[in-house]
CSV table of C-alpha atoms in Angstrom, one decimal:
chain,number,residue,atom,x,y,z
A,1,UNK,CA,-0.2,0.3,-0.2
A,2,UNK,CA,2.9,2.4,1.1
A,3,UNK,CA,4.9,1.4,-2.3
A,4,UNK,CA,1.8,2.2,-4.6
A,5,UNK,CA,1.1,5.6,-2.3
A,6,UNK,CA,5.1,7.1,-2.8
A,7,UNK,CA,5.5,5.6,-6.1
A,8,UNK,CA,2.3,7.8,-7.0
A,9,UNK,CA,3.7,10.6,-5.4
A,10,UNK,CA,6.8,10.1,-6.6
A,11,UNK,CA,5.2,10.6,-10.0
A,12,UNK,CA,2.7,13.2,-9.2
A,13,UNK,CA,5.4,15.7,-6.7
A,14,UNK,CA,8.8,15.0,-8.0
A,15,UNK,CA,9.7,13.6,-4.6
A,16,UNK,CA,12.5,11.4,-5.9
A,17,UNK,CA,13.3,10.2,-2.1
A,18,UNK,CA,10.8,8.7,-2.0
A,19,UNK,CA,12.4,5.9,-4.5
A,20,UNK,CA,13.3,4.1,-1.2
A,21,UNK,CA,9.8,2.9,-0.8
A,22,UNK,CA,11.2,0.5,-3.8
A,23,UNK,CA,13.8,-1.6,-2.3
A,24,UNK,CA,12.5,-4.9,-1.0
A,25,UNK,CA,15.1,-4.4,2.3
A,26,UNK,CA,14.0,-1.4,3.5
A,27,UNK,CA,10.3,-2.5,3.3
A,28,UNK,CA,10.9,-5.8,5.0
A,29,UNK,CA,12.9,-4.1,7.6
A,30,UNK,CA,10.3,-2.0,8.0
A,31,UNK,CA,7.9,-4.4,7.9
A,32,UNK,CA,9.5,-6.6,10.9
A,33,UNK,CA,9.2,-3.3,13.6
A,34,UNK,CA,5.9,-2.3,11.9
A,35,UNK,CA,4.6,-5.8,12.9
A,36,UNK,CA,6.4,-6.0,16.0
A,37,UNK,CA,5.3,-2.3,17.7
A,38,UNK,CA,2.0,-3.6,16.8
A,39,UNK,CA,1.8,-6.3,18.4
A,40,UNK,CA,3.5,-4.6,21.8
A,41,UNK,CA,1.1,-2.3,21.8
A,42,UNK,CA,-2.3,-3.8,20.9
A,43,UNK,CA,-0.8,-6.9,23.8
A,44,UNK,CA,-2.6,-5.3,26.3
A,45,UNK,CA,-5.6,-4.4,25.0
A,46,UNK,CA,-6.2,-7.5,23.2
A,47,UNK,CA,-5.5,-9.3,26.5
A,48,UNK,CA,-7.8,-7.0,28.2
A,49,UNK,CA,-10.6,-7.8,26.1
A,50,UNK,CA,-10.2,-11.9,25.9
A,51,UNK,CA,-10.3,-11.8,29.6
A,52,UNK,CA,-13.5,-9.7,29.5
A,53,UNK,CA,-15.1,-12.9,26.4
A,54,UNK,CA,-13.4,-14.6,29.4
A,55,UNK,CA,-11.7,-16.7,26.7
A,56,UNK,CA,-9.4,-18.7,28.6
A,57,UNK,CA,-8.0,-22.0,28.1
A,58,UNK,CA,-8.8,-25.8,28.7
A,59,UNK,CA,-6.4,-27.2,30.2
A,60,UNK,CA,-6.7,-31.4,29.0
A,61,UNK,CA,-7.2,-33.2,32.8
A,62,UNK,CA,-5.1,-36.1,31.6
A,63,UNK,CA,-1.3,-33.4,30.5
A,64,UNK,CA,1.4,-32.8,33.5
A,65,UNK,CA,-0.5,-31.7,36.7
A,66,UNK,CA,2.5,-28.6,36.7
A,67,UNK,CA,0.0,-26.7,33.6
A,68,UNK,CA,-3.4,-26.9,36.1
A,69,UNK,CA,-2.5,-23.2,36.8
A,70,UNK,CA,-2.2,-22.1,33.5
A,71,UNK,CA,-6.2,-23.0,33.2
A,72,UNK,CA,-7.9,-19.8,32.5
A,73,UNK,CA,-5.0,-18.2,30.4
A,74,UNK,CA,-6.8,-16.0,27.9
A,75,UNK,CA,-6.1,-17.8,24.9
A,76,UNK,CA,-7.2,-16.6,21.0
A,77,UNK,CA,-4.3,-14.4,21.6
A,78,UNK,CA,-3.0,-15.8,18.0
A,79,UNK,CA,-5.4,-12.8,16.7
A,80,UNK,CA,-3.0,-10.6,17.7
A,81,UNK,CA,-0.4,-12.1,15.4
A,82,UNK,CA,-2.6,-11.8,12.4
A,83,UNK,CA,-3.4,-8.8,12.9
A,84,UNK,CA,0.0,-7.5,12.8
A,85,UNK,CA,0.9,-9.9,9.8
A,86,UNK,CA,-1.4,-8.7,8.3
A,87,UNK,CA,-1.2,-5.3,8.8
A,88,UNK,CA,2.6,-4.8,8.6
A,89,UNK,CA,2.2,-7.0,5.2
A,90,UNK,CA,-0.4,-4.7,3.5
A,91,UNK,CA,1.1,-1.8,4.3
A,92,UNK,CA,4.8,-2.6,3.1
A,93,UNK,CA,3.9,-5.0,0.3
A,94,UNK,CA,3.6,-5.0,-3.5
A,95,UNK,CA,-0.3,-4.9,-3.6
A,96,UNK,CA,-0.1,-6.5,-7.0
A,97,UNK,CA,2.1,-9.7,-6.2
A,98,UNK,CA,0.3,-12.5,-6.2
A,99,UNK,CA,2.4,-14.9,-4.0
A,100,UNK,CA,1.8,-12.4,-1.4
A,101,UNK,CA,-1.2,-12.8,-1.7
A,102,UNK,CA,-1.7,-16.3,-1.6
A,103,UNK,CA,0.2,-16.7,2.3
A,104,UNK,CA,-2.1,-14.5,3.4
A,105,UNK,CA,-4.7,-16.1,1.9
A,106,UNK,CA,-4.0,-19.3,3.7
A,107,UNK,CA,-2.6,-17.8,6.6
A,108,UNK,CA,-6.2,-16.0,7.5
A,109,UNK,CA,-7.9,-18.9,6.7
A,110,UNK,CA,-6.1,-21.2,8.5
A,111,UNK,CA,-6.8,-18.9,11.2
A,112,UNK,CA,-10.1,-19.0,10.8
A,113,UNK,CA,-10.2,-22.4,10.9
A,114,UNK,CA,-8.6,-22.2,14.6
A,115,UNK,CA,-10.8,-19.7,15.9
A,116,UNK,CA,-13.8,-21.3,15.3
A,117,UNK,CA,-11.7,-24.5,17.4
A,118,UNK,CA,-10.6,-22.5,19.8
A,119,UNK,CA,-14.2,-20.9,20.1
A,120,UNK,CA,-15.2,-24.2,20.7
A,121,UNK,CA,-12.9,-25.3,23.3
A,122,UNK,CA,-13.7,-22.1,25.1
A,123,UNK,CA,-17.7,-21.4,24.8
A,124,UNK,CA,-18.7,-25.5,24.8
A,125,UNK,CA,-15.8,-26.0,27.8
A,126,UNK,CA,-14.4,-28.6,25.7
A,127,UNK,CA,-10.4,-29.1,25.6
A,128,UNK,CA,-10.6,-31.0,22.4
A,129,UNK,CA,-12.5,-28.3,20.6
A,130,UNK,CA,-13.3,-28.9,16.8
A,131,UNK,CA,-13.5,-32.9,15.7
A,132,UNK,CA,-10.5,-33.8,14.4
A,133,UNK,CA,-12.6,-34.9,11.0
A,134,UNK,CA,-14.1,-31.4,10.8
A,135,UNK,CA,-10.8,-29.7,10.7
A,136,UNK,CA,-8.7,-31.8,8.3
A,137,UNK,CA,-11.6,-31.0,5.8
A,138,UNK,CA,-11.5,-27.5,5.9
A,139,UNK,CA,-7.3,-27.4,6.0
A,140,UNK,CA,-7.9,-29.6,2.9
A,141,UNK,CA,-9.6,-27.5,1.2
A,142,UNK,CA,-8.0,-24.6,1.7
A,143,UNK,CA,-4.6,-26.8,0.7
A,144,UNK,CA,-6.1,-28.3,-2.5
A,145,UNK,CA,-7.1,-24.5,-3.5
A,146,UNK,CA,-3.8,-22.8,-2.8
A,147,UNK,CA,-1.6,-25.9,-4.0
A,148,UNK,CA,-3.7,-25.6,-7.4
A,149,UNK,CA,-3.2,-22.7,-8.0
A,150,UNK,CA,0.7,-22.2,-6.5
A,151,UNK,CA,1.9,-25.0,-8.9
A,152,UNK,CA,0.4,-22.1,-11.9
A,153,UNK,CA,1.8,-19.6,-10.5
A,154,UNK,CA,5.4,-20.7,-9.6
A,155,UNK,CA,5.8,-21.9,-13.1
A,156,UNK,CA,4.9,-18.9,-14.3
A,157,UNK,CA,6.6,-15.4,-15.5
A,158,UNK,CA,4.2,-13.4,-14.5
A,159,UNK,CA,0.1,-13.0,-13.7
A,160,UNK,CA,-0.8,-13.0,-17.2
A,161,UNK,CA,0.9,-16.0,-17.9
A,162,UNK,CA,-1.3,-18.3,-15.5
A,163,UNK,CA,-4.4,-18.3,-17.1
A,164,UNK,CA,-2.8,-19.5,-20.3
A,165,UNK,CA,-1.0,-22.3,-18.4
A,166,UNK,CA,-4.7,-23.4,-16.8
A,167,UNK,CA,-6.3,-23.3,-20.0
A,168,UNK,CA,-2.8,-25.3,-21.3
A,169,UNK,CA,-3.6,-28.1,-18.7
A,170,UNK,CA,-7.8,-28.0,-18.9
A,171,UNK,CA,-7.4,-28.3,-22.8
A,172,UNK,CA,-4.9,-30.9,-22.4
A,173,UNK,CA,-7.3,-33.2,-20.2
A,174,UNK,CA,-5.6,-32.0,-17.4
A,175,UNK,CA,-2.8,-34.9,-18.0
A,176,UNK,CA,0.7,-32.9,-16.6
A,177,UNK,CA,2.0,-30.3,-18.8
A,178,UNK,CA,5.8,-29.3,-19.5
A,179,UNK,CA,6.9,-26.8,-16.5
A,180,UNK,CA,10.5,-24.9,-16.0
A,181,UNK,CA,13.2,-26.3,-13.5
A,182,UNK,CA,11.6,-24.4,-10.6
A,183,UNK,CA,8.5,-26.4,-10.0
A,184,UNK,CA,10.8,-29.4,-9.6
A,185,UNK,CA,11.5,-30.5,-6.1
A,186,UNK,CA,15.0,-29.1,-5.2
A,187,UNK,CA,17.7,-31.3,-3.3
A,188,UNK,CA,19.3,-28.9,-0.9
A,189,UNK,CA,23.2,-28.9,-0.4
A,190,UNK,CA,23.3,-30.5,-4.4
A,191,UNK,CA,24.2,-28.2,-6.8
A,192,UNK,CA,21.3,-28.0,-9.8
A,193,UNK,CA,19.8,-31.1,-8.5
A,194,UNK,CA,15.7,-31.3,-9.0
A,195,UNK,CA,13.8,-33.8,-9.0
A,196,UNK,CA,10.6,-33.5,-12.1
A,197,UNK,CA,7.3,-34.2,-10.3
A,198,UNK,CA,4.8,-33.2,-12.9
A,199,UNK,CA,2.4,-30.7,-11.8
A,200,UNK,CA,0.0,-33.6,-10.0
A,201,UNK,CA,3.3,-34.0,-8.1
A,202,UNK,CA,3.5,-30.3,-7.1
A,203,UNK,CA,-0.1,-30.3,-5.7
A,204,UNK,CA,0.3,-33.2,-3.8
A,205,UNK,CA,3.9,-32.6,-2.4
A,206,UNK,CA,2.2,-28.8,-2.2
A,207,UNK,CA,-0.6,-30.1,0.0
A,208,UNK,CA,1.2,-32.3,2.4
A,209,UNK,CA,3.4,-29.4,3.0
A,210,UNK,CA,0.7,-26.7,3.9
A,211,UNK,CA,-1.5,-29.0,5.9
A,212,UNK,CA,1.3,-31.2,7.5
A,213,UNK,CA,3.6,-27.9,8.5
A,214,UNK,CA,-0.2,-26.2,10.4
A,215,UNK,CA,-0.4,-29.6,12.2
A,216,UNK,CA,3.2,-29.7,12.8
A,217,UNK,CA,2.8,-25.8,14.8
A,218,UNK,CA,-0.4,-26.7,16.5
A,219,UNK,CA,1.3,-29.9,18.1
A,220,UNK,CA,4.5,-27.9,18.7
A,221,UNK,CA,2.2,-25.1,20.7
A,222,UNK,CA,1.9,-26.8,24.3
A,223,UNK,CA,4.4,-24.6,26.4
A,224,UNK,CA,4.7,-21.1,26.7
A,225,UNK,CA,7.1,-19.5,23.9
A,226,UNK,CA,7.9,-22.5,22.7
A,227,UNK,CA,5.9,-22.8,18.5
A,228,UNK,CA,6.1,-19.1,18.5
A,229,UNK,CA,9.7,-18.3,18.8
A,230,UNK,CA,10.4,-20.8,16.0
A,231,UNK,CA,8.4,-20.2,13.9
A,232,UNK,CA,9.2,-16.4,13.1
A,233,UNK,CA,12.9,-17.9,12.7
A,234,UNK,CA,12.1,-20.3,10.3
A,235,UNK,CA,9.6,-17.3,8.7
A,236,UNK,CA,12.5,-15.2,8.5
A,237,UNK,CA,15.1,-18.0,6.7
A,238,UNK,CA,12.5,-18.7,4.5
A,239,UNK,CA,11.8,-14.7,3.5
A,240,UNK,CA,15.7,-14.7,3.0
A,241,UNK,CA,15.4,-17.9,0.6
A,242,UNK,CA,12.5,-15.8,-0.9
A,243,UNK,CA,14.6,-12.7,-1.7
A,244,UNK,CA,17.5,-14.8,-3.3
A,245,UNK,CA,15.3,-16.9,-6.2
A,246,UNK,CA,13.2,-13.8,-6.1
A,247,UNK,CA,16.7,-11.6,-8.0
A,248,UNK,CA,17.9,-13.3,-10.8
A,249,UNK,CA,21.6,-12.6,-10.3
A,250,UNK,CA,21.8,-14.0,-6.8
A,251,UNK,CA,19.9,-17.2,-8.1
A,252,UNK,CA,21.6,-17.7,-11.0
A,253,UNK,CA,25.2,-17.0,-8.6
A,254,UNK,CA,23.8,-19.9,-5.9
A,255,UNK,CA,22.4,-22.2,-8.2
A,256,UNK,CA,18.8,-21.7,-7.2
A,257,UNK,CA,15.8,-21.6,-9.9
A,258,UNK,CA,14.8,-18.1,-10.6
A,259,UNK,CA,11.2,-17.4,-9.7
A,260,UNK,CA,9.7,-14.3,-10.6
A,261,UNK,CA,8.2,-12.3,-8.4
A,262,UNK,CA,9.0,-13.8,-5.6
A,263,UNK,CA,10.9,-12.1,-3.8
A,264,UNK,CA,8.3,-10.1,-2.3
A,265,UNK,CA,7.9,-12.6,-0.3
A,266,UNK,CA,10.5,-11.4,2.2
A,267,UNK,CA,8.0,-8.8,3.2
A,268,UNK,CA,6.1,-11.4,5.1
A,269,UNK,CA,9.0,-13.4,6.6
A,270,UNK,CA,9.8,-10.3,8.3
A,271,UNK,CA,6.1,-9.3,9.4
A,272,UNK,CA,6.1,-12.9,11.2
A,273,UNK,CA,9.7,-12.7,12.8
A,274,UNK,CA,8.9,-9.0,13.8
A,275,UNK,CA,4.6,-10.3,15.2
A,276,UNK,CA,6.7,-13.3,16.8
A,277,UNK,CA,8.4,-11.1,18.8
A,278,UNK,CA,6.0,-9.1,20.1
A,279,UNK,CA,3.3,-12.0,20.3
A,280,UNK,CA,6.5,-13.7,23.1
A,281,UNK,CA,6.7,-9.8,24.8
A,282,UNK,CA,3.3,-11.6,26.4
A,283,UNK,CA,4.2,-15.1,25.5
A,284,UNK,CA,7.1,-15.5,27.5
A,285,UNK,CA,7.0,-18.0,30.6
A,286,UNK,CA,4.8,-17.2,32.9
A,287,UNK,CA,2.7,-16.5,29.4
A,288,UNK,CA,-0.1,-14.2,29.9
A,289,UNK,CA,-1.7,-15.4,26.8
A,290,UNK,CA,-1.7,-18.5,24.5
A,291,UNK,CA,-1.6,-18.5,21.3
A,292,UNK,CA,-4.5,-21.4,20.6
A,293,UNK,CA,-4.9,-22.5,17.1
A,294,UNK,CA,-6.4,-19.6,15.5
A,295,UNK,CA,-2.3,-18.8,15.7
A,296,UNK,CA,-0.8,-21.8,15.4
A,297,UNK,CA,-3.0,-22.9,12.0
A,298,UNK,CA,-2.1,-20.1,10.6
A,299,UNK,CA,1.6,-19.6,11.1
A,300,UNK,CA,2.2,-23.3,10.0
A,301,UNK,CA,0.4,-23.1,7.0
A,302,UNK,CA,2.1,-19.4,6.5
A,303,UNK,CA,5.5,-21.6,6.5
A,304,UNK,CA,4.3,-24.3,4.2
A,305,UNK,CA,3.3,-21.8,1.6
A,306,UNK,CA,6.5,-20.1,1.6
A,307,UNK,CA,8.8,-22.5,1.8
A,308,UNK,CA,6.6,-23.9,-1.8
A,309,UNK,CA,6.8,-20.2,-3.6
A,310,UNK,CA,10.9,-20.1,-2.9
A,311,UNK,CA,11.0,-24.5,-3.6
A,312,UNK,CA,12.7,-25.3,-0.1
A,313,UNK,CA,10.4,-28.1,1.1
A,314,UNK,CA,13.3,-30.2,1.9
A,315,UNK,CA,14.9,-27.4,3.8
A,316,UNK,CA,11.7,-26.6,5.7
A,317,UNK,CA,12.1,-30.2,6.9
A,318,UNK,CA,15.5,-29.4,8.4
A,319,UNK,CA,15.0,-26.0,9.6
A,320,UNK,CA,11.3,-26.8,11.2
A,321,UNK,CA,13.2,-30.0,12.7
A,322,UNK,CA,11.0,-29.2,16.2
A,323,UNK,CA,7.8,-29.5,14.6
A,324,UNK,CA,9.1,-32.6,13.0
A,325,UNK,CA,10.4,-34.1,16.3
A,326,UNK,CA,6.8,-33.3,18.0
A,327,UNK,CA,4.5,-34.4,15.2
A,328,UNK,CA,6.7,-38.4,14.5
A,329,UNK,CA,6.2,-38.4,18.7
A,330,UNK,CA,2.6,-38.3,18.4
A,331,UNK,CA,2.7,-40.6,15.4
A,332,UNK,CA,5.0,-43.5,17.1
A,333,UNK,CA,3.4,-43.2,20.2
A,334,UNK,CA,-0.3,-43.7,18.8
A,335,UNK,CA,0.9,-46.0,16.6
A,336,UNK,CA,2.7,-48.1,19.4
A,337,UNK,CA,0.5,-47.8,21.5
A,338,UNK,CA,-2.5,-49.7,19.1
A,339,UNK,CA,0.2,-52.3,18.2
A,340,UNK,CA,0.9,-53.1,21.2
A,341,UNK,CA,-2.7,-52.8,23.3
A,342,UNK,CA,-1.4,-49.8,25.7
A,343,UNK,CA,2.2,-49.7,26.1
A,344,UNK,CA,3.9,-46.5,25.6
A,345,UNK,CA,7.3,-45.4,23.9
A,346,UNK,CA,7.6,-41.8,25.5
A,347,UNK,CA,5.9,-41.1,28.8
A,348,UNK,CA,4.2,-38.6,27.0
A,349,UNK,CA,3.4,-36.9,23.7
A,350,UNK,CA,4.3,-34.5,22.0
A,351,UNK,CA,7.5,-35.0,23.2
A,352,UNK,CA,8.6,-31.7,24.7
A,353,UNK,CA,5.8,-32.9,27.6
A,354,UNK,CA,8.0,-36.4,28.0
A,355,UNK,CA,10.7,-34.1,28.6
A,356,UNK,CA,8.5,-32.3,31.5
A,357,UNK,CA,7.9,-35.9,32.7
A,358,UNK,CA,11.5,-36.8,33.0
A,359,UNK,CA,12.1,-33.7,35.3
A,360,UNK,CA,12.8,-31.1,32.9
A,361,UNK,CA,11.3,-27.1,34.1
A,362,UNK,CA,9.1,-25.8,31.6
A,363,UNK,CA,11.4,-23.5,30.8
A,364,UNK,CA,14.3,-25.7,29.8
A,365,UNK,CA,12.3,-27.7,27.5
A,366,UNK,CA,11.2,-24.3,25.4
A,367,UNK,CA,15.3,-22.5,25.6
A,368,UNK,CA,16.4,-26.0,24.3
A,369,UNK,CA,14.1,-26.5,21.7
A,370,UNK,CA,14.7,-22.5,20.7
A,371,UNK,CA,18.6,-23.6,20.5
A,372,UNK,CA,17.9,-26.8,18.0
A,373,UNK,CA,15.8,-24.7,16.0
A,374,UNK,CA,18.4,-21.9,15.8
A,375,UNK,CA,21.0,-24.2,15.2
A,376,UNK,CA,18.6,-26.1,12.3
A,377,UNK,CA,18.0,-22.5,11.1
A,378,UNK,CA,21.6,-21.8,10.6
A,379,UNK,CA,22.0,-25.6,8.7
A,380,UNK,CA,18.9,-24.8,6.4
A,381,UNK,CA,20.2,-21.2,5.4
A,382,UNK,CA,24.2,-22.7,5.2
A,383,UNK,CA,22.2,-24.8,2.1
A,384,UNK,CA,22.6,-21.3,0.1
A,385,UNK,CA,26.0,-21.4,-0.5
A,386,UNK,CA,26.9,-25.6,0.3
A,387,UNK,CA,26.0,-27.2,-2.6
């Protein structure tokens, strides 16, 4: 919005100094600062309103006993994250960019699903909230919609070429159409290695990345501050990848496929780190507010969509190792429990509860998982050059 305004003012009034708004790095920095201050300033009011509406967290009775003191802590604080990310992105983005709009669509849509889930937990005092089947249906609908669109948006060199690809696909009877290298699955740390997966492979992969990451972040959100900082760190790292693949010179030098217009996604990544830090101010132990599903599902969806746009699905798997670990622990626990008729691998899942049951303090678990994420993000970023 500000970019369009300053471009008009520059052309109309001749204020050349406004050309600084054309620089993507400038807008990314201020998107982060804007999101941070929105979160910081609106935080007390949002928490106060949640308390007045008696929107408090219902703690599961079978969870760690140390969590019982958190019963009644305001939840649905993810609304604060969505406001900060949405407002900051709209202010600083290029309003014509197709990739930023699809990230916002997935983020806000999954946030709406999470809001419905949280609302049921609060109003009906049911810690389980929305049924798994219903939640998965809406996640799948959003994921499929975004995946189909991205299959053509990533392949197209510009907005006007997307519909040409769609028409070609329809006229071919929905069979696979030739897609450029940037639509393949990149193998990190290997120069120029890309697995051609075709349009259907792209859609299926994108669907699982969006829905899977959304649920993975949701599973991780179980301790004060545990999910928000890793989400923010992975978000800004994916923003860096977006900046690289969105510039033909950097992409060529670092042997990445050039994805036209993808660089603008760095604005979303910057807004995520800013909003995340603003929310962490109130979510740090002892938390004054929880993000709830409205925040966790939205953040996961945003990260998954950014990874698809930048063609860094496997790098997301590395950098989001904490999310992967949490998800795998649940899958293993449930599978082993059913196979052995009641036996368990972990004391409790997701795995952060296992470490709590082993005697780790909540703050120890959180900080150590933060440290793991920082290391994994650095490893992921090293794939920019180590190829």
